GROMACS .gro file of C-alpha atoms in nm:
model
  267
    1MET     CA    1  -0.293   0.690   2.092
    2LEU     CA    2   0.032   0.505   2.155
    3VAL     CA    3  -0.026   0.176   2.325
    4GLY     CA    4   0.295  -0.022   2.317
    5VAL     CA    5   0.622  -0.115   2.153
    6THR     CA    6   0.714  -0.449   2.001
    7MET     CA    7   1.064  -0.561   1.903
    8SER     CA    8   1.152  -0.839   1.663
    9VAL     CA    9   1.479  -1.025   1.622
   10GLY     CA   10   1.602  -1.188   1.301
   11VAL     CA   11   1.897  -1.223   1.071
   12GLN     CA   12   1.845  -0.860   0.978
   13PRO     CA   13   1.701  -0.697   1.291
   14ALA     CA   14   1.362  -0.545   1.225
   15PRO     CA   15   1.309  -0.189   1.338
   16ASN     CA   16   1.110  -0.118   1.650
   17TYR     CA   17   0.749  -0.039   1.584
   18THR     CA   18   0.484   0.121   1.796
   19GLU     CA   19   0.132  -0.011   1.779
   20VAL     CA   20  -0.110   0.279   1.743
   21PHE     CA   21  -0.483   0.324   1.706
   22TYR     CA   22  -0.644   0.614   1.526
   23PRO     CA   23  -1.006   0.710   1.451
   24SER     CA   24  -1.169   0.667   1.112
   25GLY     CA   25  -1.529   0.778   1.123
   26GLY     CA   26  -1.674   0.583   1.413
   27LEU     CA   27  -1.411   0.308   1.394
   28ARG     CA   28  -1.083   0.254   1.576
   29ILE     CA   29  -0.810   0.149   1.333
   30GLN     CA   30  -0.494  -0.040   1.432
   31ALA     CA   31  -0.162   0.051   1.270
   32TYR     CA   32   0.211  -0.005   1.312
   33LEU     CA   33   0.430   0.305   1.325
   34TYR     CA   34   0.798   0.281   1.234
   35ARG     CA   35   1.037   0.575   1.257
   36PRO     CA   36   1.405   0.634   1.185
   37GLU     CA   37   1.646   0.738   1.456
   38GLY     CA   38   1.655   1.108   1.531
   39ASP     CA   39   1.411   1.387   1.595
   40GLY     CA   40   1.290   1.457   1.243
   41PRO     CA   41   1.071   1.582   1.103
   42PHE     CA   42   1.083   1.295   0.854
   43PRO     CA   43   0.889   1.232   0.535
   44ALA     CA   44   0.639   0.950   0.579
   45VAL     CA   45   0.489   0.670   0.372
   46ILE     CA   46   0.158   0.496   0.440
   47TYR     CA   47   0.168   0.128   0.335
   48ASN     CA   48  -0.150  -0.054   0.234
   49HIS     CA   49  -0.153  -0.433   0.257
   50GLY     CA   50  -0.356  -0.664   0.036
   51SER     CA   51  -0.612  -0.929   0.125
   52ARG     CA   52  -0.543  -1.204   0.379
   53SER     CA   53  -0.752  -1.496   0.250
   54GLY     CA   54  -0.956  -1.551   0.565
   55ARG     CA   55  -0.679  -1.452   0.808
   56GLU     CA   56  -0.798  -1.094   0.846
   57ARG     CA   57  -0.783  -1.096   1.226
   58GLN     CA   58  -0.413  -1.176   1.236
   59SER     CA   59  -0.201  -0.873   1.320
   60VAL     CA   60   0.065  -0.839   1.050
   61PRO     CA   61   0.310  -0.551   1.101
   62PHE     CA   62   0.496  -0.596   0.767
   63GLU     CA   63   0.832  -0.551   0.935
   64HIS     CA   64   1.018  -0.584   0.606
   65ILE     CA   65   0.835  -0.273   0.483
   66GLY     CA   66   0.922  -0.090   0.803
   67ARG     CA   67   1.286  -0.190   0.761
   68LEU     CA   68   1.295  -0.083   0.397
   69LEU     CA   69   1.139   0.257   0.454
   70THR     CA   70   1.311   0.354   0.779
   71SER     CA   71   1.648   0.261   0.630
   72ALA     CA   72   1.579   0.525   0.365
   73GLY     CA   73   1.487   0.786   0.626
   74TYR     CA   74   1.108   0.760   0.614
   75VAL     CA   75   0.849   0.714   0.883
   76ALA     CA   76   0.633   0.417   0.782
   77LEU     CA   77   0.272   0.371   0.889
   78VAL     CA   78   0.125   0.029   0.812
   79SER     CA   79  -0.249   0.054   0.862
   80GLU     CA   80  -0.453  -0.260   0.920
   81ARG     CA   81  -0.766  -0.084   0.788
   82ARG     CA   82  -1.116  -0.180   0.898
   83GLY     CA   83  -1.183  -0.546   0.965
   84TYR     CA   84  -0.815  -0.642   0.977
   85GLY     CA   85  -0.595  -0.716   1.277
   86ARG     CA   86  -0.737  -0.552   1.588
   87SER     CA   87  -0.917  -0.275   1.400
   88ASP     CA   88  -1.288  -0.224   1.443
   89GLY     CA   89  -1.521  -0.325   1.163
   90VAL     CA   90  -1.637  -0.644   0.998
   91THR     CA   91  -1.391  -0.861   0.809
   92TRP     CA   92  -1.375  -0.878   0.431
   93PRO     CA   93  -1.546  -1.222   0.411
   94GLU     CA   94  -1.825  -1.106   0.640
   95ASP     CA   95  -1.880  -0.789   0.441
   96VAL     CA   96  -1.801  -0.883   0.082
   97GLY     CA   97  -1.793  -1.261   0.069
   98LYS     CA   98  -1.820  -1.357  -0.296
   99THR     CA   99  -2.037  -1.059  -0.387
  100ARG     CA  100  -1.842  -0.891  -0.665
  101GLY     CA  101  -2.065  -0.585  -0.657
  102ARG     CA  102  -1.953  -0.500  -0.302
  103VAL     CA  103  -1.577  -0.502  -0.369
  104VAL     CA  104  -1.539  -0.141  -0.485
  105GLY     CA  105  -1.762  -0.004  -0.209
  106ARG     CA  106  -1.560  -0.186   0.054
  107LEU     CA  107  -1.229  -0.066  -0.087
  108ASP     CA  108  -1.361   0.289  -0.099
  109GLU     CA  109  -1.448   0.263   0.271
  110GLU     CA  110  -1.100   0.127   0.343
  111THR     CA  111  -0.966   0.432   0.160
  112ASP     CA  112  -1.141   0.639   0.427
  113ASP     CA  113  -0.910   0.467   0.676
  114VAL     CA  114  -0.604   0.564   0.472
  115LEU     CA  115  -0.708   0.928   0.455
  116ALA     CA  116  -0.778   0.920   0.830
  117ALA     CA  117  -0.420   0.796   0.872
  118VAL     CA  118  -0.304   1.122   0.715
  119ASP     CA  119  -0.488   1.310   0.989
  120PHE     CA  120  -0.319   1.088   1.247
  121LEU     CA  121   0.027   1.156   1.104
  122ARG     CA  122  -0.042   1.529   1.123
  123THR     CA  123  -0.053   1.490   1.503
  124GLN     CA  124   0.300   1.347   1.514
  125ALA     CA  125   0.565   1.618   1.559
  126PHE     CA  126   0.838   1.404   1.399
  127VAL     CA  127   0.646   1.372   1.068
  128ASP     CA  128   0.674   1.626   0.787
  129THR     CA  129   0.324   1.597   0.643
  130LYS     CA  130   0.416   1.812   0.345
  131ARG     CA  131   0.619   1.509   0.234
  132LEU     CA  132   0.379   1.215   0.239
  133GLY     CA  133   0.378   0.909   0.018
  134VAL     CA  134   0.137   0.618  -0.013
  135MET     CA  135   0.202   0.271  -0.147
  136GLY     CA  136   0.023  -0.062  -0.156
  137TRP     CA  137   0.011  -0.413  -0.296
  138SER     CA  138  -0.286  -0.587  -0.463
  139PHE     CA  139  -0.606  -0.459  -0.299
  140GLY     CA  140  -0.373  -0.217  -0.123
  141GLY     CA  141  -0.264  -0.093  -0.464
  142ILE     CA  142  -0.626  -0.023  -0.554
  143VAL     CA  143  -0.672   0.160  -0.224
  144THR     CA  144  -0.357   0.359  -0.301
  145MET     CA  145  -0.501   0.475  -0.634
  146PHE     CA  146  -0.835   0.555  -0.471
  147ALA     CA  147  -0.654   0.762  -0.206
  148VAL     CA  148  -0.462   0.976  -0.454
  149SER     CA  149  -0.778   1.029  -0.658
  150ARG     CA  150  -0.957   1.165  -0.351
  151SER     CA  151  -0.683   1.369  -0.181
  152ASN     CA  152  -0.394   1.595  -0.276
  153ALA     CA  153  -0.214   1.516   0.051
  154PHE     CA  154   0.033   1.281  -0.117
  155ALA     CA  155   0.348   1.383  -0.301
  156VAL     CA  156   0.400   1.038  -0.450
  157ALA     CA  157   0.233   0.696  -0.485
  158VAL     CA  158   0.349   0.340  -0.553
  159ASP     CA  159   0.092   0.094  -0.690
  160GLN     CA  160   0.212  -0.267  -0.674
  161ALA     CA  161  -0.011  -0.490  -0.888
  162GLY     CA  162  -0.327  -0.307  -0.788
  163GLY     CA  163  -0.621  -0.484  -0.950
  164ALA     CA  164  -0.411  -0.759  -1.109
  165LEU     CA  165  -0.613  -1.038  -0.947
  166THR     CA  166  -0.959  -0.892  -1.014
  167TRP     CA  167  -0.925  -0.693  -1.337
  168ASN     CA  168  -1.041  -0.974  -1.566
  169THR     CA  169  -1.336  -1.083  -1.353
  170ASN     CA  170  -1.480  -0.767  -1.199
  171PRO     CA  171  -1.595  -0.486  -1.430
  172ASP     CA  172  -1.663  -0.263  -1.128
  173VAL     CA  173  -1.295  -0.278  -1.033
  174ARG     CA  174  -1.193  -0.195  -1.389
  175ALA     CA  175  -1.427   0.105  -1.396
  176ALA     CA  176  -1.324   0.230  -1.052
  177LEU     CA  177  -0.950   0.205  -1.117
  178THR     CA  178  -0.992   0.377  -1.451
  179ALA     CA  179  -1.189   0.656  -1.284
  180ALA     CA  180  -0.925   0.694  -1.013
  181ALA     CA  181  -0.651   0.726  -1.273
  182GLN     CA  182  -0.857   0.990  -1.451
  183LYS     CA  183  -0.869   1.201  -1.132
  184SER     CA  184  -0.524   1.159  -0.980
  185THR     CA  185  -0.250   1.417  -1.028
  186THR     CA  186  -0.002   1.241  -0.798
  187PRO     CA  187   0.328   1.112  -0.944
  188THR     CA  188   0.293   0.734  -0.945
  189LEU     CA  189   0.519   0.432  -0.978
  190LEU     CA  190   0.335   0.130  -1.121
  191GLN     CA  191   0.490  -0.213  -1.064
  192VAL     CA  192   0.378  -0.561  -1.171
  193ALA     CA  193   0.536  -0.894  -1.261
  194GLU     CA  194   0.495  -1.034  -1.611
  195ASN     CA  195   0.343  -1.355  -1.474
  196ASP     CA  196   0.085  -1.197  -1.245
  197ARG     CA  197  -0.273  -1.286  -1.336
  198THR     CA  198  -0.274  -0.987  -1.569
  199THR     CA  199  -0.067  -0.678  -1.629
  200ASP     CA  200  -0.364  -0.495  -1.781
  201SER     CA  201  -0.464  -0.312  -1.463
  202ILE     CA  202  -0.120  -0.154  -1.440
  203THR     CA  203  -0.076  -0.083  -1.811
  204THR     CA  204  -0.423   0.074  -1.833
  205VAL     CA  205  -0.354   0.310  -1.543
  206ALA     CA  206  -0.016   0.397  -1.694
  207LYS     CA  207  -0.173   0.484  -2.030
  208ILE     CA  208  -0.428   0.712  -1.863
  209LEU     CA  209  -0.162   0.891  -1.659
  210GLU     CA  210   0.051   0.928  -1.972
  211LYS     CA  211  -0.236   1.079  -2.167
  212ARG     CA  212  -0.310   1.323  -1.885
  213GLY     CA  213   0.052   1.426  -1.838
  214VAL     CA  214   0.079   1.294  -1.482
  215PRO     CA  215   0.439   1.200  -1.390
  216HIS     CA  216   0.469   0.824  -1.366
  217ARG     CA  217   0.688   0.524  -1.428
  218MET     CA  218   0.577   0.171  -1.511
  219VAL     CA  219   0.796  -0.133  -1.447
  220ILE     CA  220   0.695  -0.482  -1.562
  221TYR     CA  221   0.930  -0.732  -1.400
  222PRO     CA  222   1.035  -1.066  -1.551
  223PRO     CA  223   0.838  -1.371  -1.437
  224PHE     CA  224   0.879  -1.429  -1.066
  225THR     CA  225   0.928  -1.797  -0.992
  226ALA     CA  226   1.020  -1.822  -0.623
  227ALA     CA  227   0.838  -2.107  -0.452
  228THR     CA  228   0.515  -1.997  -0.291
  229THR     CA  229   0.228  -2.149  -0.102
  230SER     CA  230  -0.002  -1.858  -0.177
  231SER     CA  231  -0.372  -1.913  -0.232
  232PHE     CA  232  -0.346  -1.734  -0.568
  233GLY     CA  233  -0.253  -2.066  -0.724
  234THR     CA  234  -0.061  -2.126  -1.042
  235GLY     CA  235  -0.254  -1.854  -1.225
  236ALA     CA  236  -0.067  -1.569  -1.059
  237PRO     CA  237   0.274  -1.671  -0.920
  238GLY     CA  238   0.411  -1.327  -1.006
  239HIS     CA  239   0.172  -1.164  -0.763
  240MET     CA  240   0.395  -1.277  -0.479
  241VAL     CA  241   0.693  -1.075  -0.599
  242PHE     CA  242   0.567  -0.799  -0.369
  243ALA     CA  243   0.587  -1.021  -0.062
  244GLU     CA  244   0.905  -1.012   0.145
  245ARG     CA  245   1.070  -1.287  -0.059
  246GLY     CA  246   1.062  -1.068  -0.372
  247MET     CA  247   1.189  -0.742  -0.225
  248SER     CA  248   1.523  -0.760  -0.404
  249VAL     CA  249   1.334  -0.739  -0.734
  250TRP     CA  250   1.141  -0.416  -0.677
  251SER     CA  251   1.270  -0.232  -0.371
  252ALA     CA  252   1.537  -0.025  -0.548
  253ASP     CA  253   1.281   0.105  -0.797
  254ALA     CA  254   1.040   0.193  -0.518
  255LEU     CA  255   1.303   0.376  -0.312
  256GLU     CA  256   1.430   0.566  -0.616
  257PHE     CA  257   1.082   0.690  -0.706
  258LEU     CA  258   0.989   0.777  -0.349
  259GLY     CA  259   1.316   0.963  -0.303
  260ARG     CA  260   1.259   1.164  -0.617
  261TYR     CA  261   0.944   1.321  -0.472
  262LEU     CA  262   0.994   1.300  -0.095
  263THR     CA  263   1.358   1.394  -0.052
  264GLY     CA  264   1.462   1.529  -0.390
  265THR     CA  265   1.722   1.255  -0.424
  266THR     CA  266   1.763   0.926  -0.605
  267ARG     CA  267   1.921   0.613  -0.464
   0.00000   0.00000   0.00000
């Protein structure tokens, strides 16, 4: 259901987005829908954000992602997923808190919201749902890998530091990401900075995809040192390369890989 349009103004004007809500099970999920000019049908990419460190109820449209993807000719759907923004559902702290054993279950439920977003996109006449991609950062990268392990709807995936913050401390995450990589047949770009908390989550997934013959590319970027006030602390400054301030580092690689599988072109 379309409920409104918001415009933003900046040095580089952000694209218009439409706030939408779509059903996922018994929940109503908020998302931001960006589209290029024209009638389409366009290929589309679902973007999965990471955690928000207690700010889950803020609505964050990730306009830089919308700008990046629409400039390349893609529809972009940024889903808030359950418990974020104005979506139904309990927040991450209320549900998971510091209970490590609940993390994978919660992310699997959030994956339900991503797969429900595919159903929503199928109702949009300007979307070519035979050309769908999915990408995500941090927890969103884990959700991305879960999604491609559960569905063959996606032609391509981009995992940005999925599991990098939790790989060393949560064996359930390690097991679940490994299992997802063992199931996925989707071509996948894996990106991480050398000075993230660990690169092991990305390199492990890459090794599994390599062994199974799944098309993939892994890029480990040099240490990212831009000033940050993130709550990740000094142990993972490279994690913030996938925020807006680091886009110049990774965006060309992401667009090249997406284009290879969604448009048959490279940039």
